């Protein structure tokens, strides 16, 4: 069994209005030390697969469902494999 | 300068309808190896602070803005410190 965390973010070239708004809200609370905020989504996926099968499944799930490749990109991280 | 990633998730006791719906959609694509999906948000925050000041700032930002402690909880990870 494998746990992967798939991170979905806007591409660097795409404006992130949520992150920008949150940055301004944080600064208005007095946290001038915060200079940038980017917002993203993540999905913790548990699979019965391991190894190469995980990489293939994550790619298919991202391609077919989780990611809008016009505006977004993704990375993933294997959190636990047993 | 420090980059931290703040992860916000539902508490384990709170039902995650988005994750459940995505799990069903993934399975309907034929990925029966996927047994659970949890959805969450993350925020990449860049601060000019370092060390203990980062921990304090993250706690305040989470408490005052990012997290609904009735339903959600958070963790964070220092991605880069320079």
PDB file of C-alpha atoms in Angstrom:
ATOM      1  CA  UNK A   1       0.000   0.000   0.000  1.00  0.00           C
ATOM      2  CA  UNK A   2       1.264   3.420  -0.915  1.00  0.00           C
ATOM      3  CA  UNK A   3       0.276   6.928   0.146  1.00  0.00           C
ATOM      4  CA  UNK A   4       1.058   9.697  -2.312  1.00  0.00           C
ATOM      5  CA  UNK A   5       0.409  13.412  -1.990  1.00  0.00           C
ATOM      6  CA  UNK A   6      -0.384  15.076  -5.318  1.00  0.00           C
ATOM      7  CA  UNK A   7       0.132  18.861  -5.365  1.00  0.00           C
ATOM      8  CA  UNK A   8      -1.777  20.943  -7.918  1.00  0.00           C
ATOM      9  CA  UNK A   9      -0.767  24.573  -8.475  1.00  0.00           C
ATOM     10  CA  UNK A  10      -1.247  27.276 -11.041  1.00  0.00           C
ATOM     11  CA  UNK A  11       1.550  27.462 -13.605  1.00  0.00           C
ATOM     12  CA  UNK A  12       4.034  30.208 -12.677  1.00  0.00           C
ATOM     13  CA  UNK A  13       2.777  32.317 -15.612  1.00  0.00           C
ATOM     14  CA  UNK A  14      -0.844  32.244 -14.376  1.00  0.00           C
ATOM     15  CA  UNK A  15      -2.044  34.868 -11.900  1.00  0.00           C
ATOM     16  CA  UNK A  16      -3.099  33.387  -8.547  1.00  0.00           C
ATOM     17  CA  UNK A  17      -5.835  35.701  -7.219  1.00  0.00           C
ATOM     18  CA  UNK A  18      -6.475  33.654  -4.078  1.00  0.00           C
ATOM     19  CA  UNK A  19      -2.815  33.752  -3.053  1.00  0.00           C
ATOM     20  CA  UNK A  20      -2.602  37.465  -3.752  1.00  0.00           C
ATOM     21  CA  UNK A  21      -5.714  38.212  -1.703  1.00  0.00           C
ATOM     22  CA  UNK A  22      -4.462  36.116   1.205  1.00  0.00           C
ATOM     23  CA  UNK A  23      -1.094  37.875   1.096  1.00  0.00           C
ATOM     24  CA  UNK A  24      -2.831  41.245   1.403  1.00  0.00           C
ATOM     25  CA  UNK A  25      -5.008  39.976   4.247  1.00  0.00           C
ATOM     26  CA  UNK A  26      -1.941  38.655   6.090  1.00  0.00           C
ATOM     27  CA  UNK A  27      -0.110  41.949   5.642  1.00  0.00           C
ATOM     28  CA  UNK A  28      -3.142  43.885   6.859  1.00  0.00           C
ATOM     29  CA  UNK A  29      -2.913  41.828  10.074  1.00  0.00           C
ATOM     30  CA  UNK A  30       0.526  43.364  10.582  1.00  0.00           C
ATOM     31  CA  UNK A  31       2.689  40.583   9.157  1.00  0.00           C
ATOM     32  CA  UNK A  32       4.880  42.728   6.927  1.00  0.00           C
ATOM     33  CA  UNK A  33       7.481  39.926   6.907  1.00  0.00           C
ATOM     34  CA  UNK A  34       5.270  37.968   4.488  1.00  0.00           C
ATOM     35  CA  UNK A  35       6.271  38.849   0.921  1.00  0.00           C
ATOM     36  CA  UNK A  36       4.463  36.235  -1.179  1.00  0.00           C
ATOM     37  CA  UNK A  37       1.666  33.677  -0.901  1.00  0.00           C
ATOM     38  CA  UNK A  38       0.714  31.027  -3.450  1.00  0.00           C
ATOM     39  CA  UNK A  39      -2.386  28.905  -2.955  1.00  0.00           C
ATOM     40  CA  UNK A  40      -2.710  25.314  -4.130  1.00  0.00           C
ATOM     41  CA  UNK A  41      -4.639  22.092  -3.675  1.00  0.00           C
ATOM     42  CA  UNK A  42      -3.379  18.701  -2.660  1.00  0.00           C
ATOM     43  CA  UNK A  43      -4.828  15.213  -2.702  1.00  0.00           C
ATOM     44  CA  UNK A  44      -3.697  12.398  -0.416  1.00  0.00           C
ATOM     45  CA  UNK A  45      -4.260   9.241  -2.431  1.00  0.00           C
ATOM     46  CA  UNK A  46      -3.986   5.732  -0.991  1.00  0.00           C
ATOM     47  CA  UNK A  47      -3.307   2.956  -3.517  1.00  0.00           C
ATOM     48  CA  UNK A  48      -2.816  -0.782  -3.215  1.00  0.00           C
ATOM     49  CA  UNK A  49      -0.150  -0.460  -5.949  1.00  0.00           C
ATOM     50  CA  UNK A  50       3.593  -0.043  -5.383  1.00  0.00           C
ATOM     51  CA  UNK A  51       6.678   1.026  -7.345  1.00  0.00           C
ATOM     52  CA  UNK A  52       6.287   1.795 -11.037  1.00  0.00           C
ATOM     53  CA  UNK A  53       2.545   1.125 -10.913  1.00  0.00           C
ATOM     54  CA  UNK A  54       2.164   4.101  -8.567  1.00  0.00           C
ATOM     55  CA  UNK A  55       3.926   6.466 -10.977  1.00  0.00           C
ATOM     56  CA  UNK A  56       1.721   5.259 -13.836  1.00  0.00           C
ATOM     57  CA  UNK A  57      -1.501   5.559 -11.813  1.00  0.00           C
ATOM     58  CA  UNK A  58      -0.650   9.059 -10.552  1.00  0.00           C
ATOM     59  CA  UNK A  59       0.094  10.248 -14.077  1.00  0.00           C
ATOM     60  CA  UNK A  60      -3.211   8.884 -15.386  1.00  0.00           C
ATOM     61  CA  UNK A  61      -5.245  10.302 -12.506  1.00  0.00           C
ATOM     62  CA  UNK A  62      -3.616  13.722 -12.897  1.00  0.00           C
ATOM     63  CA  UNK A  63      -4.047  13.712 -16.687  1.00  0.00           C
ATOM     64  CA  UNK A  64      -7.641  12.521 -16.692  1.00  0.00           C
ATOM     65  CA  UNK A  65      -9.071  14.176 -13.621  1.00  0.00           C
ATOM     66  CA  UNK A  66      -7.158  16.318 -11.169  1.00  0.00           C
ATOM     67  CA  UNK A  67      -5.230  18.817 -13.271  1.00  0.00           C
ATOM     68  CA  UNK A  68      -6.347  21.463 -15.762  1.00  0.00           C
ATOM     69  CA  UNK A  69      -3.194  21.561 -17.873  1.00  0.00           C
ATOM     70  CA  UNK A  70      -4.193  24.834 -19.488  1.00  0.00           C
ATOM     71  CA  UNK A  71      -3.596  26.691 -16.237  1.00  0.00           C
ATOM     72  CA  UNK A  72      -2.249  24.199 -13.732  1.00  0.00           C
ATOM     73  CA  UNK A  73       0.654  21.873 -13.175  1.00  0.00           C
ATOM     74  CA  UNK A  74       1.324  19.163 -10.586  1.00  0.00           C
ATOM     75  CA  UNK A  75       3.983  17.363  -8.629  1.00  0.00           C
ATOM     76  CA  UNK A  76       3.689  14.426  -6.267  1.00  0.00           C
ATOM     77  CA  UNK A  77       5.503  12.913  -3.360  1.00  0.00           C
ATOM     78  CA  UNK A  78       5.397   9.350  -2.033  1.00  0.00           C
ATOM     79  CA  UNK A  79       4.609   9.808   1.648  1.00  0.00           C
ATOM     80  CA  UNK A  80       4.590   6.156   2.713  1.00  0.00           C
ATOM     81  CA  UNK A  81       5.152   2.861   0.948  1.00  0.00           C
ATOM     82  CA  UNK A  82       4.616  -0.465   2.694  1.00  0.00           C
TER      83      UNK A  82
ATOM     84  CA  UNK B   1      14.203  34.468   3.748  1.00  0.00           C
ATOM     85  CA  UNK B   2      12.138  31.399   4.437  1.00  0.00           C
ATOM     86  CA  UNK B   3       9.624  29.443   2.378  1.00  0.00           C
ATOM     87  CA  UNK B   4       7.056  27.477   4.326  1.00  0.00           C
ATOM     88  CA  UNK B   5       4.256  25.287   3.013  1.00  0.00           C
ATOM     89  CA  UNK B   6       1.166  25.322   5.240  1.00  0.00           C
ATOM     90  CA  UNK B   7      -1.184  22.357   4.768  1.00  0.00           C
ATOM     91  CA  UNK B   8      -4.838  22.738   5.760  1.00  0.00           C
ATOM     92  CA  UNK B   9      -7.026  19.624   5.974  1.00  0.00           C
ATOM     93  CA  UNK B  10     -10.318  18.599   7.479  1.00  0.00           C
ATOM     94  CA  UNK B  11      -9.980  17.032  10.910  1.00  0.00           C
ATOM     95  CA  UNK B  12     -10.059  13.224  10.657  1.00  0.00           C
ATOM     96  CA  UNK B  13     -13.537  13.210  12.250  1.00  0.00           C
ATOM     97  CA  UNK B  14     -15.014  15.536   9.597  1.00  0.00           C
ATOM     98  CA  UNK B  15     -16.428  14.074   6.379  1.00  0.00           C
ATOM     99  CA  UNK B  16     -14.512  15.179   3.264  1.00  0.00           C
ATOM    100  CA  UNK B  17     -17.087  15.215   0.434  1.00  0.00           C
ATOM    101  CA  UNK B  18     -14.617  16.452  -2.207  1.00  0.00           C
ATOM    102  CA  UNK B  19     -12.161  13.651  -1.487  1.00  0.00           C
ATOM    103  CA  UNK B  20     -14.935  11.057  -1.493  1.00  0.00           C
ATOM    104  CA  UNK B  21     -16.305  12.300  -4.822  1.00  0.00           C
ATOM    105  CA  UNK B  22     -12.842  12.309  -6.396  1.00  0.00           C
ATOM    106  CA  UNK B  23     -12.204   8.781  -5.134  1.00  0.00           C
ATOM    107  CA  UNK B  24     -15.399   7.592  -6.833  1.00  0.00           C
ATOM    108  CA  UNK B  25     -14.499   9.402 -10.065  1.00  0.00           C
ATOM    109  CA  UNK B  26     -11.020   7.838 -10.043  1.00  0.00           C
ATOM    110  CA  UNK B  27     -12.474   4.364  -9.472  1.00  0.00           C
ATOM    111  CA  UNK B  28     -14.991   4.891 -12.281  1.00  0.00           C
ATOM    112  CA  UNK B  29     -12.014   5.527 -14.569  1.00  0.00           C
ATOM    113  CA  UNK B  30     -10.906   1.973 -13.793  1.00  0.00           C
ATOM    114  CA  UNK B  31      -8.377   2.684 -11.033  1.00  0.00           C
ATOM    115  CA  UNK B  32      -9.621   0.126  -8.521  1.00  0.00           C
ATOM    116  CA  UNK B  33      -6.211   0.244  -6.822  1.00  0.00           C
ATOM    117  CA  UNK B  34      -7.169   3.622  -5.294  1.00  0.00           C
ATOM    118  CA  UNK B  35      -8.780   3.017  -1.911  1.00  0.00           C
ATOM    119  CA  UNK B  36      -8.933   6.508  -0.369  1.00  0.00           C
ATOM    120  CA  UNK B  37      -8.619  10.161  -1.360  1.00  0.00           C
ATOM    121  CA  UNK B  38      -8.445  13.138   0.980  1.00  0.00           C
ATOM    122  CA  UNK B  39      -8.510  16.678  -0.413  1.00  0.00           C
ATOM    123  CA  UNK B  40      -6.705  19.609   1.167  1.00  0.00           C
ATOM    124  CA  UNK B  41      -5.376  23.102   0.560  1.00  0.00           C
ATOM    125  CA  UNK B  42      -1.857  24.374   0.884  1.00  0.00           C
ATOM    126  CA  UNK B  43      -0.277  27.805   0.976  1.00  0.00           C
ATOM    127  CA  UNK B  44       3.324  28.526   0.030  1.00  0.00           C
ATOM    128  CA  UNK B  45       4.301  31.503   2.165  1.00  0.00           C
ATOM    129  CA  UNK B  46       7.532  33.458   1.720  1.00  0.00           C
ATOM    130  CA  UNK B  47       8.717  35.385   4.771  1.00  0.00           C
ATOM    131  CA  UNK B  48      11.712  37.588   5.479  1.00  0.00           C
ATOM    132  CA  UNK B  49      11.798  36.053   8.981  1.00  0.00           C
ATOM    133  CA  UNK B  50      13.893  33.059  10.067  1.00  0.00           C
ATOM    134  CA  UNK B  51      14.005  30.533  12.921  1.00  0.00           C
ATOM    135  CA  UNK B  52      11.627  31.001  15.837  1.00  0.00           C
ATOM    136  CA  UNK B  53      10.031  34.043  14.190  1.00  0.00           C
ATOM    137  CA  UNK B  54       8.791  31.794  11.385  1.00  0.00           C
ATOM    138  CA  UNK B  55       7.087  29.393  13.795  1.00  0.00           C
ATOM    139  CA  UNK B  56       5.407  32.323  15.548  1.00  0.00           C
ATOM    140  CA  UNK B  57       4.261  33.958  12.304  1.00  0.00           C
ATOM    141  CA  UNK B  58       2.879  30.705  10.887  1.00  0.00           C
ATOM    142  CA  UNK B  59       0.917  30.045  14.073  1.00  0.00           C
ATOM    143  CA  UNK B  60      -0.593  33.543  14.021  1.00  0.00           C
ATOM    144  CA  UNK B  61      -1.451  33.407  10.318  1.00  0.00           C
ATOM    145  CA  UNK B  62      -3.080  29.993  10.699  1.00  0.00           C
ATOM    146  CA  UNK B  63      -4.995  31.043  13.821  1.00  0.00           C
ATOM    147  CA  UNK B  64      -6.201  34.379  12.477  1.00  0.00           C
ATOM    148  CA  UNK B  65      -6.796  33.606   8.819  1.00  0.00           C
ATOM    149  CA  UNK B  66      -6.123  30.303   7.114  1.00  0.00           C
ATOM    150  CA  UNK B  67      -7.691  27.668   9.331  1.00  0.00           C
ATOM    151  CA  UNK B  68     -11.269  27.084  10.477  1.00  0.00           C
ATOM    152  CA  UNK B  69     -10.468  25.256  13.698  1.00  0.00           C
ATOM    153  CA  UNK B  70     -14.029  23.991  14.038  1.00  0.00           C
ATOM    154  CA  UNK B  71     -13.536  21.651  11.095  1.00  0.00           C
ATOM    155  CA  UNK B  72      -9.927  21.945   9.995  1.00  0.00           C
ATOM    156  CA  UNK B  73      -6.433  21.437  11.255  1.00  0.00           C
ATOM    157  CA  UNK B  74      -3.024  22.335   9.825  1.00  0.00           C
ATOM    158  CA  UNK B  75       0.597  21.352   9.637  1.00  0.00           C
ATOM    159  CA  UNK B  76       3.517  23.131   8.015  1.00  0.00           C
ATOM    160  CA  UNK B  77       6.885  22.352   6.584  1.00  0.00           C
ATOM    161  CA  UNK B  78       9.878  24.654   6.085  1.00  0.00           C
ATOM    162  CA  UNK B  79      10.750  24.147   2.414  1.00  0.00           C
ATOM    163  CA  UNK B  80      13.741  26.469   2.222  1.00  0.00           C
ATOM    164  CA  UNK B  81      15.578  28.708   4.676  1.00  0.00           C
ATOM    165  CA  UNK B  82      18.340  31.048   3.572  1.00  0.00           C
TER     166      UNK B  82
END
